[in-house]
Amino acid sequence: MSMRRTFKLKVNQVLHRPQHHNSAAAASDHDNPLKDIKLAGAYEHVYQLSPSSEVDGLLLPGEITVGHAKEVISYVLHDENRRGTSGLLVCTNFRLMFVTDKPPYCNLIAVDNKLIGPQDVTLSNIETIYIEKQNGKRKKLYPTSRNIKDGIQKLEIHCKDFRILTYSFKLSVLGEGKNIVRAILHHSYPQDSSLSFAMEYISKKASKETSTKEASNISSKVVSLYRKVDDWEKLIMTSQAMKGRWRITSINETFSLSATMPGLFVVPSSLSDAFLKDAIHQYNNNRLPIWCYTHPNKCSLLRSSNFREESVQFQVDQKIRQEITKCDPSGRKIRMMDLNKMCPTLQQVQMSFHKLKTSCMPANEDEYMESDGKWYSTLQTIKWLQFVSCCLEVARTCVDHIDSGLGTVLLIETLGVDWTACISCLVQVLIDPTKRTIDGLSELIQREWIIGCHPFTTRLGILHQPKKSSKFQPESSTSDHPEVCKSPIFMVFLDCLYQILTQESTKVEYTSFFLTSLADGTRLPVFDTFIFNNERERNRTLQQLNQQRTTDIETISIWDWDVQYPHHVQQLFINPLYRCKRFHHLVATTTPPLGGNSIATNDDVTSPNTLDLTTTPKVEKLKSSKKSSTHHRSASDSTCLDTTTSSMTSSSTPHGHKRINSNSYEVPYQPPQGRSVFYCAGDERPDSGRSVANSRSSSTDNMAAEDDEAVVIGLVDQVNSRAPQVAERLRFVPNSANNNNDVIGCRDDDDVMQVKTGVQYLRFWKFAYLRWVSFSQLIGGGESPQVEQENKMADEIVQLASKIEHLEAQLCNGDTSVTSPPPRVDDVTVQFVSSYFPYLAISNKSANKSTLGRVYNFSRKKEGKSTTSASAPSPKIHHHHHHTEGKPPHRPAPLSPAQVAASSHHMVALSEQQQTSEGGTYNRLSSGV
Amino acid sequence: MEFSEFIKTPKVEEAFLEGSCISKMIGSACLTGHHLILYSHSGDNAEHWILHKNVDAIDRRFGNDKCQITLKCKDFETYCLTVLSQEDATNIANSIEVLSSLDNINLQYPFFYKATNSLSESNLGSIEEDFLMISNVSDQWRISEVNNNFQICPTYPQRIIVPKSISDQMIFKSSEFRNLGRFPILSYCHHNGRVVMRCSQPQIGTNNRRCKEDEKLINVVLGSHHRGYIMDTRTQQIALQARSKGGGTETEFNYPQWKKIHHNLSRPSALYDSICKLVEVSRDKGCAVDKWRSRLESSNWLHHVKEVLTASCLVSQCLDKEGASVLIHCADGFDSTLQITSLTQIILNPECRTLRGFLNLVEKEWILYGHPFRERCARSVYSVGKASRDEGPTFLLFLDCVHQLQHQYPLSFEFDGSLLCQIARHTYASQFGTFLCNNELERFTSRVRSKTTSLWSHLLSDDVFPSYLNPVYQPRSDTIWPSVAPQSLMLWGELFTPFVDPSAVTRRCLRSNKLYLHELRSTINELSKEVSQLEEQEEKLKT
């Protein structure tokens, strides 16, 4: 909803903008909100700038231009008639930027990204570069290519995120094309991560901002980075099951023992540092078994690399296992899971991903449709989904083992940095509800992947390795050795998370957009998160950088989403169903029964009615809750006002999004998502532990966070003192206590997730892999609009609830003249939400075409056949065929004069064919009769 | 009661029932004229009823200590009944076999079923309502009684809408020219006045017959300047071959205002083969991970879905974008023709995406205009070899296409997928009379409409329809253009692979999303109710 509000604001901005900037565009386009956003955004200040200086305002700190070409035509993605926009193409040390004063014909990304514009591409996103000469010869460029001559007609860039960008230099001055291609080539394949743009960025940014330090930067501090002992302590102290059995060790703090181990990690308490220092070298890649997770039933999950085969000191391994077994008081046997055998190899994954990429990057619509007939068998030969299924299956096996209390699981893998990270994360997501929130998941990824030293640089191919992979086909690369192998394990992991999301969308907080943002984040070298192979590399690089400076520079982590997205975009991370579920938790049932807690047993017991999901019982409960004790009443009334006022002020914030702080916490905790209103009473959000801890004395800190139940106790306590009225009112607390609490609803979130791993239940992640293929999207259909609608419902509930609060308060006071009810937000609906929203926001004009495109398949085929009997249509008309709107077979409809005018307004007329008058077989045929 | 002669063992005290969609039951099995009923002994009073009509095939596996009867049902479920005595098992199996294939229409269960609470007449498919809608767009139509007593076409209803300027005599002539008397008749009138008409193939034959009245009948729809398309759902070659059997396809010479399109859609028998393979794959739990998708592809079912959607899209484009009327026919005009006419309406007409509108569409297109349900749905996927050539899941394919649309446009439909599943199951076996018989004449003769309860009345009754509503329904007034790319088409999981994992937990999780949205919707309703109450109170205070 705030998203929509923002639209309105922005639209207004656009309308109030001085008309001389681009009056025609503003006038003709304000029926298209998405376009207006773009106008109001990055492009606004470009309009009146001269070519030389126009770029400067757009550059990030530390970014420098290294080449440019004027009058370049940027083609619309997958557009059959090669429409495009002319503008300035700039290559910087960070990205390839396309700057134009013309409104973009088609927006690639509908949301504001503070770092890159919708038509920009970062250099680390560039996978392959093709050039086309005047003679039409297409040539692939390699990082080593030197001999680039004049006369480049076209530049085609294939991105790692499956996008294809095409530029033409036919209007630009001779030589400019060559220059910029050289610049791109030179800067796109760095060989050392210390050359990464992130280093430039953070050092320049720091020096710029020391004077104007932003005070409001809280959200980034929410996610623990696990580089300090405190973060780890919080983690292991909060669990009763771990107490005294596990400890944090800092033997590798300087990374002198192992390059691929974290600086801090958790091991059984009984193992001494001295022993570990010896033992560490007995393992492959110098990775000891380290702790990942402990279930309340005291079974744990650990990961390690293989024990060295050549090692003779078997007793070391045995001793470690023994001690791990001792960490489980019941002494259950450890189960070793050899992921080398259970998961596909790195090369297999890379091959599969390469094939996936090929089949999801059709050069044009024809190619896309040609694959129609064999899509399912293609999908099968790609094997991607089989691998995803396999990972989920392995994770499920672990989950079953741990959850049923069969004992501790130790994940083993040759290097211990790939599948172990993936599986251990998945297991924790499936087993532990606190890991299913955005913050919980972020911390998990930070801990298992980043601190766990997954070699991102190598696996994602961020750095160019000159000797081994001068050619880009993974097949031909000789770098099959796992240490240097390129392999998108992280993508497999994200795909697994997506499958979990599709199957159990009420139980996870993240959305598809969050996952793709993570994937894109790996190609955005502004953050220190994904640009190193391990922690030691990161440390050394930063040390070098700091040596030249007086003050230490601060790195930016991807979890600091504020750097990248404005708040309203971050809201798209939150799955509305989860949000509602959390809320509903309070509405329909209540918190689970807590043994020995008087408050809980009085208030938080569900009547059997809650089983019945129909309307009536709830209404009754609603009524009964009104008569709840005065203690509640008064306490909650005060907070009610807070809620209402905060919601009122929130709607008038300049960002236009809701900024309701959850009142149960005194800390100025602001979830980056801004939709915090539900996270209140009885909510076991993982950060709740933190927040509670902050607001209370440190002695209760650990207590409150000891385990889930304790958190709830702490929170229930808080509910009584200052719960937000909204939540309190909706608790539907029946007066008759002591009824059985059923499984449905309340214990739901604590359940271990039952994911179906069979390949027939997995979905192809269209949103990630096909999001740039314009003709495969649905306008107004697909998942995105549904999420939008669910969001609307969630917002409606909040609004109604606060309205009731308000009215009741008025009635209680008997004062009818006080403040007006909270203002209702106008619904400004987004017109062109497509299935890939917020990617590939196609303007209105092309909307129908892209969806109808599929039918052309038929008509063209048909036409091809029928031409044998009827008079053959000219190739021109055949070509024309593709871009006219809503055309039935045999009869290409002409562009209306208005359409022609409108399109030629934005577009460089590239082909006279577009405007050929329309003949067509039909007319000829009928005139003959 | 004549059923008793088929039932040798009416009751077995100790029996076990297992099924793919139920948890294991232990209890006594009873056999009645229409059902196999299992009463649970476990104290929860659970019972499970299986309609004999639903049983497609029976497998007997008799051992020394126990005898298993596997009932393979037409809704793709399978049950396994275990009894101890071989005699009982044989008797039960034989009885079910006989009772499940009784042909006499008057012995069908719908004639015995009495709805517990009296259901009001649904009044769907009413010609007056239809006519009223059309009158808003065009005044060129009238209601005709020419088919009174089904004298010119048994597969059309008695009262029909025909062009005003065409006399009943001309319609009579036209019906003589068309196969089975199915002359061109209005199916849908778009808001721009263009229409979709359907008929059967013209009986041109080898000596190139023509019928002036038929030409006039369809030309008058176009008006003077417009042009139209004739879509034949057979290939050109097959359509021309049909002439040797007295059929054929319109010649461009005799129908100059019309442009021919041939779009090949499969015949019911081909669909039957396809669905048999599909169910075999989807119910095969042990299928190898790396075989599944290619087996799915080779079943060809999703290809059929794609073709039907493409054809419907094409017709919709002709109507909406091109402003041309369309005449659709196959050979008989009651299989693929109906798929296209009804899907076109769903794509173009938002009214058909409401619950009532959709049921009305099914009644109007499929029931009234003679889709032969009795022949097409007599057998299902488990009786390969026994099924006749008339067997074919034409209607099921249509429902699957609707499911695809629903999946692609989750906000645009007032009803949800479970409604489609329900309807699909009722087409094969039901307590309601809606899908009995082949056409209106048969229903009229057996007095189906007066003696049985209608499925529509049940679905639209106050306590039933809310559970089929789509909680995120957002009416939209425009067309929904489906994507027919294979990447966008989904296997209909709810029907073909439901709850394969029988553990109760999983089942709850599967349902939770939808249930959950329903809860949200009702929470919203409650809250707004309360708001209005409070506002009233406040008003009172003020005055």
PDB file of C-alpha atoms in Angstrom, chain B residues 10-153:
ATOM      1  CA  PRO B  10     -24.700 -56.919   1.801  1.00  0.00           C
ATOM      2  CA  LYS B  11     -22.443 -56.552   4.822  1.00  0.00           C
ATOM      3  CA  VAL B  12     -18.990 -57.624   5.953  1.00  0.00           C
ATOM      4  CA  GLU B  13     -18.164 -57.047   9.577  1.00  0.00           C
ATOM      5  CA  GLU B  14     -14.407 -56.845   9.326  1.00  0.00           C
ATOM      6  CA  ALA B  15     -12.974 -54.895   6.475  1.00  0.00           C
ATOM      7  CA  PHE B  16     -10.103 -52.531   5.867  1.00  0.00           C
ATOM      8  CA  LEU B  17     -10.205 -49.646   3.491  1.00  0.00           C
ATOM      9  CA  GLU B  18      -7.151 -47.790   2.306  1.00  0.00           C
ATOM     10  CA  GLY B  19      -7.075 -45.081  -0.259  1.00  0.00           C
ATOM     11  CA  SER B  20      -4.868 -42.514  -1.810  1.00  0.00           C
ATOM     12  CA  CYS B  21      -6.995 -39.732  -0.410  1.00  0.00           C
ATOM     13  CA  ILE B  22      -8.129 -41.139   2.922  1.00  0.00           C
ATOM     14  CA  SER B  23      -6.435 -42.476   5.964  1.00  0.00           C
ATOM     15  CA  LYS B  24      -6.705 -46.163   6.686  1.00  0.00           C
ATOM     16  CA  MET B  25     -10.071 -47.296   8.009  1.00  0.00           C
ATOM     17  CA  ILE B  26     -11.055 -50.422   9.837  1.00  0.00           C
ATOM     18  CA  GLY B  27     -14.720 -51.234  10.145  1.00  0.00           C
ATOM     19  CA  SER B  28     -17.657 -52.884   8.531  1.00  0.00           C
ATOM     20  CA  ALA B  29     -18.332 -52.646   4.841  1.00  0.00           C
ATOM     21  CA  CYS B  30     -21.892 -52.352   3.563  1.00  0.00           C
ATOM     22  CA  LEU B  31     -23.076 -52.672   0.036  1.00  0.00           C
ATOM     23  CA  THR B  32     -26.150 -50.806  -1.108  1.00  0.00           C
ATOM     24  CA  GLY B  33     -27.681 -50.311  -4.508  1.00  0.00           C
ATOM     25  CA  HIS B  34     -25.480 -47.340  -5.208  1.00  0.00           C
ATOM     26  CA  HIS B  35     -22.705 -47.245  -2.649  1.00  0.00           C
ATOM     27  CA  LEU B  36     -20.012 -49.144  -0.913  1.00  0.00           C
ATOM     28  CA  ILE B  37     -19.963 -47.729   2.601  1.00  0.00           C
ATOM     29  CA  LEU B  38     -17.339 -48.311   5.214  1.00  0.00           C
ATOM     30  CA  TYR B  39     -18.262 -47.568   8.822  1.00  0.00           C
ATOM     31  CA  SER B  40     -15.290 -47.158  11.043  1.00  0.00           C
ATOM     32  CA  HIS B  41     -15.100 -49.139  14.255  1.00  0.00           C
ATOM     33  CA  SER B  42     -12.592 -46.878  15.846  1.00  0.00           C
ATOM     34  CA  GLY B  43     -15.137 -44.821  17.688  1.00  0.00           C
ATOM     35  CA  ASP B  44     -14.864 -41.655  15.664  1.00  0.00           C
ATOM     36  CA  ASN B  45     -17.916 -42.699  13.634  1.00  0.00           C
ATOM     37  CA  ALA B  46     -16.089 -42.013  10.444  1.00  0.00           C
ATOM     38  CA  GLU B  47     -17.621 -43.378   7.330  1.00  0.00           C
ATOM     39  CA  HIS B  48     -16.597 -43.380   3.733  1.00  0.00           C
ATOM     40  CA  TRP B  49     -18.954 -43.725   0.806  1.00  0.00           C
ATOM     41  CA  ILE B  50     -17.889 -44.820  -2.630  1.00  0.00           C
ATOM     42  CA  LEU B  51     -20.427 -44.489  -5.392  1.00  0.00           C
ATOM     43  CA  HIS B  52     -20.543 -47.576  -7.576  1.00  0.00           C
ATOM     44  CA  LYS B  53     -20.830 -45.383 -10.603  1.00  0.00           C
ATOM     45  CA  ASN B  54     -17.438 -43.927  -9.719  1.00  0.00           C
ATOM     46  CA  VAL B  55     -15.732 -47.299  -9.994  1.00  0.00           C
ATOM     47  CA  ASP B  56     -13.915 -47.635 -13.247  1.00  0.00           C
ATOM     48  CA  ALA B  57     -12.124 -50.940 -12.841  1.00  0.00           C
ATOM     49  CA  ILE B  58     -11.774 -53.623 -10.205  1.00  0.00           C
ATOM     50  CA  ASP B  59      -8.681 -55.658  -9.461  1.00  0.00           C
ATOM     51  CA  ARG B  60      -9.011 -58.779  -7.355  1.00  0.00           C
ATOM     52  CA  ARG B  61      -6.097 -60.185  -5.432  1.00  0.00           C
ATOM     53  CA  PHE B  62      -7.080 -63.151  -3.319  1.00  0.00           C
ATOM     54  CA  GLY B  63      -4.630 -64.675  -0.900  1.00  0.00           C
ATOM     55  CA  ASN B  64      -5.056 -67.382   1.683  1.00  0.00           C
ATOM     56  CA  ASP B  65      -5.661 -65.209   4.711  1.00  0.00           C
ATOM     57  CA  LYS B  66      -7.004 -62.051   3.158  1.00  0.00           C
ATOM     58  CA  CYS B  67      -8.550 -60.885  -0.051  1.00  0.00           C
ATOM     59  CA  GLN B  68      -7.914 -57.515  -1.592  1.00  0.00           C
ATOM     60  CA  ILE B  69     -10.201 -55.718  -3.962  1.00  0.00           C
ATOM     61  CA  THR B  70      -8.722 -52.641  -5.601  1.00  0.00           C
ATOM     62  CA  LEU B  71     -11.304 -50.166  -6.746  1.00  0.00           C
ATOM     63  CA  LYS B  72      -9.957 -47.819  -9.388  1.00  0.00           C
ATOM     64  CA  CYS B  73     -12.200 -44.840  -9.608  1.00  0.00           C
ATOM     65  CA  LYS B  74     -13.082 -42.501 -12.389  1.00  0.00           C
ATOM     66  CA  ASP B  75     -11.818 -39.525 -10.431  1.00  0.00           C
ATOM     67  CA  PHE B  76      -8.363 -41.194 -10.594  1.00  0.00           C
ATOM     68  CA  GLU B  77      -8.409 -42.218  -6.948  1.00  0.00           C
ATOM     69  CA  THR B  78      -7.818 -45.820  -5.970  1.00  0.00           C
ATOM     70  CA  TYR B  79      -9.108 -47.663  -2.925  1.00  0.00           C
ATOM     71  CA  CYS B  80      -8.086 -50.965  -1.559  1.00  0.00           C
ATOM     72  CA  LEU B  81     -10.692 -52.963   0.324  1.00  0.00           C
ATOM     73  CA  THR B  82      -9.477 -55.947   2.290  1.00  0.00           C
ATOM     74  CA  VAL B  83     -11.830 -58.607   3.644  1.00  0.00           C
ATOM     75  CA  LEU B  84     -11.076 -61.960   5.176  1.00  0.00           C
ATOM     76  CA  SER B  85     -13.379 -64.333   3.383  1.00  0.00           C
ATOM     77  CA  GLN B  86     -12.843 -65.102  -0.247  1.00  0.00           C
ATOM     78  CA  GLU B  87     -16.533 -65.666  -0.803  1.00  0.00           C
ATOM     79  CA  ASP B  88     -17.387 -62.222   0.519  1.00  0.00           C
ATOM     80  CA  ALA B  89     -14.692 -60.680  -1.609  1.00  0.00           C
ATOM     81  CA  THR B  90     -15.901 -62.351  -4.761  1.00  0.00           C
ATOM     82  CA  ASN B  91     -19.467 -61.346  -4.057  1.00  0.00           C
ATOM     83  CA  ILE B  92     -18.601 -57.761  -3.342  1.00  0.00           C
ATOM     84  CA  ALA B  93     -16.399 -57.451  -6.401  1.00  0.00           C
ATOM     85  CA  ASN B  94     -19.011 -58.985  -8.651  1.00  0.00           C
ATOM     86  CA  SER B  95     -21.776 -56.833  -7.239  1.00  0.00           C
ATOM     87  CA  ILE B  96     -19.805 -53.643  -7.686  1.00  0.00           C
ATOM     88  CA  GLU B  97     -18.862 -54.654 -11.180  1.00  0.00           C
ATOM     89  CA  VAL B  98     -22.470 -55.144 -12.168  1.00  0.00           C
ATOM     90  CA  LEU B  99     -23.846 -52.177 -10.295  1.00  0.00           C
ATOM     91  CA  SER B 100     -21.205 -49.802 -11.614  1.00  0.00           C
ATOM     92  CA  SER B 101     -22.104 -50.503 -15.192  1.00  0.00           C
ATOM     93  CA  LEU B 102     -25.888 -50.426 -15.096  1.00  0.00           C
ATOM     94  CA  ASP B 103     -27.079 -48.686 -18.220  1.00  0.00           C
ATOM     95  CA  ASN B 104     -30.687 -48.056 -17.378  1.00  0.00           C
ATOM     96  CA  ILE B 105     -30.949 -44.370 -16.765  1.00  0.00           C
ATOM     97  CA  ASN B 106     -33.788 -44.731 -14.302  1.00  0.00           C
ATOM     98  CA  LEU B 107     -31.615 -46.792 -12.009  1.00  0.00           C
ATOM     99  CA  GLN B 108     -28.956 -44.121 -11.775  1.00  0.00           C
ATOM    100  CA  TYR B 109     -28.285 -42.722  -8.352  1.00  0.00           C
ATOM    101  CA  PRO B 110     -29.440 -39.153  -9.076  1.00  0.00           C
ATOM    102  CA  PHE B 111     -32.986 -40.488  -9.414  1.00  0.00           C
ATOM    103  CA  PHE B 112     -32.798 -41.817  -5.886  1.00  0.00           C
ATOM    104  CA  TYR B 113     -30.914 -38.997  -4.288  1.00  0.00           C
ATOM    105  CA  LYS B 114     -32.917 -36.510  -2.301  1.00  0.00           C
ATOM    106  CA  ALA B 115     -31.123 -33.375  -1.248  1.00  0.00           C
ATOM    107  CA  THR B 116     -31.221 -33.000   2.517  1.00  0.00           C
ATOM    108  CA  ASN B 117     -32.396 -29.441   2.422  1.00  0.00           C
ATOM    109  CA  SER B 118     -34.553 -28.337  -0.449  1.00  0.00           C
ATOM    110  CA  LEU B 119     -32.482 -26.468  -2.961  1.00  0.00           C
ATOM    111  CA  SER B 120     -33.894 -23.632  -4.938  1.00  0.00           C
ATOM    112  CA  GLU B 121     -33.864 -23.777  -8.705  1.00  0.00           C
ATOM    113  CA  SER B 122     -30.644 -22.284 -10.002  1.00  0.00           C
ATOM    114  CA  ASN B 123     -32.265 -20.856 -13.118  1.00  0.00           C
ATOM    115  CA  LEU B 124     -29.031 -21.095 -15.058  1.00  0.00           C
ATOM    116  CA  GLY B 125     -29.019 -21.160 -18.815  1.00  0.00           C
ATOM    117  CA  SER B 126     -32.197 -19.161 -18.985  1.00  0.00           C
ATOM    118  CA  ILE B 127     -32.813 -18.017 -22.515  1.00  0.00           C
ATOM    119  CA  GLU B 128     -34.705 -14.904 -21.433  1.00  0.00           C
ATOM    120  CA  GLU B 129     -31.750 -13.649 -19.441  1.00  0.00           C
ATOM    121  CA  ASP B 130     -29.473 -14.388 -22.310  1.00  0.00           C
ATOM    122  CA  PHE B 131     -31.745 -12.636 -24.730  1.00  0.00           C
ATOM    123  CA  LEU B 132     -31.924  -9.599 -22.505  1.00  0.00           C
ATOM    124  CA  MET B 133     -28.147  -9.334 -22.488  1.00  0.00           C
ATOM    125  CA  ILE B 134     -27.967  -9.600 -26.233  1.00  0.00           C
ATOM    126  CA  SER B 135     -30.704  -7.029 -26.719  1.00  0.00           C
ATOM    127  CA  ASN B 136     -28.490  -4.518 -24.972  1.00  0.00           C
ATOM    128  CA  VAL B 137     -25.922  -4.880 -27.698  1.00  0.00           C
ATOM    129  CA  SER B 138     -27.950  -5.619 -30.784  1.00  0.00           C
ATOM    130  CA  ASP B 139     -31.605  -5.734 -31.811  1.00  0.00           C
ATOM    131  CA  GLN B 140     -31.002  -8.188 -34.614  1.00  0.00           C
ATOM    132  CA  TRP B 141     -32.107 -11.263 -32.710  1.00  0.00           C
ATOM    133  CA  ARG B 142     -35.287 -13.030 -31.714  1.00  0.00           C
ATOM    134  CA  ILE B 143     -36.336 -16.105 -29.749  1.00  0.00           C
ATOM    135  CA  SER B 144     -37.614 -18.894 -31.965  1.00  0.00           C
ATOM    136  CA  GLU B 145     -39.712 -21.949 -31.211  1.00  0.00           C
ATOM    137  CA  VAL B 146     -38.613 -23.727 -34.352  1.00  0.00           C
ATOM    138  CA  ASN B 147     -37.018 -26.550 -32.388  1.00  0.00           C
ATOM    139  CA  ASN B 148     -40.121 -27.275 -30.361  1.00  0.00           C
ATOM    140  CA  ASN B 149     -40.192 -30.954 -29.406  1.00  0.00           C
ATOM    141  CA  PHE B 150     -36.661 -31.196 -30.768  1.00  0.00           C
ATOM    142  CA  GLN B 151     -38.021 -31.619 -34.250  1.00  0.00           C
ATOM    143  CA  ILE B 152     -35.104 -30.165 -36.172  1.00  0.00           C
ATOM    144  CA  CYS B 153     -32.194 -30.750 -33.837  1.00  0.00           C
TER     145      CYS B 153
END
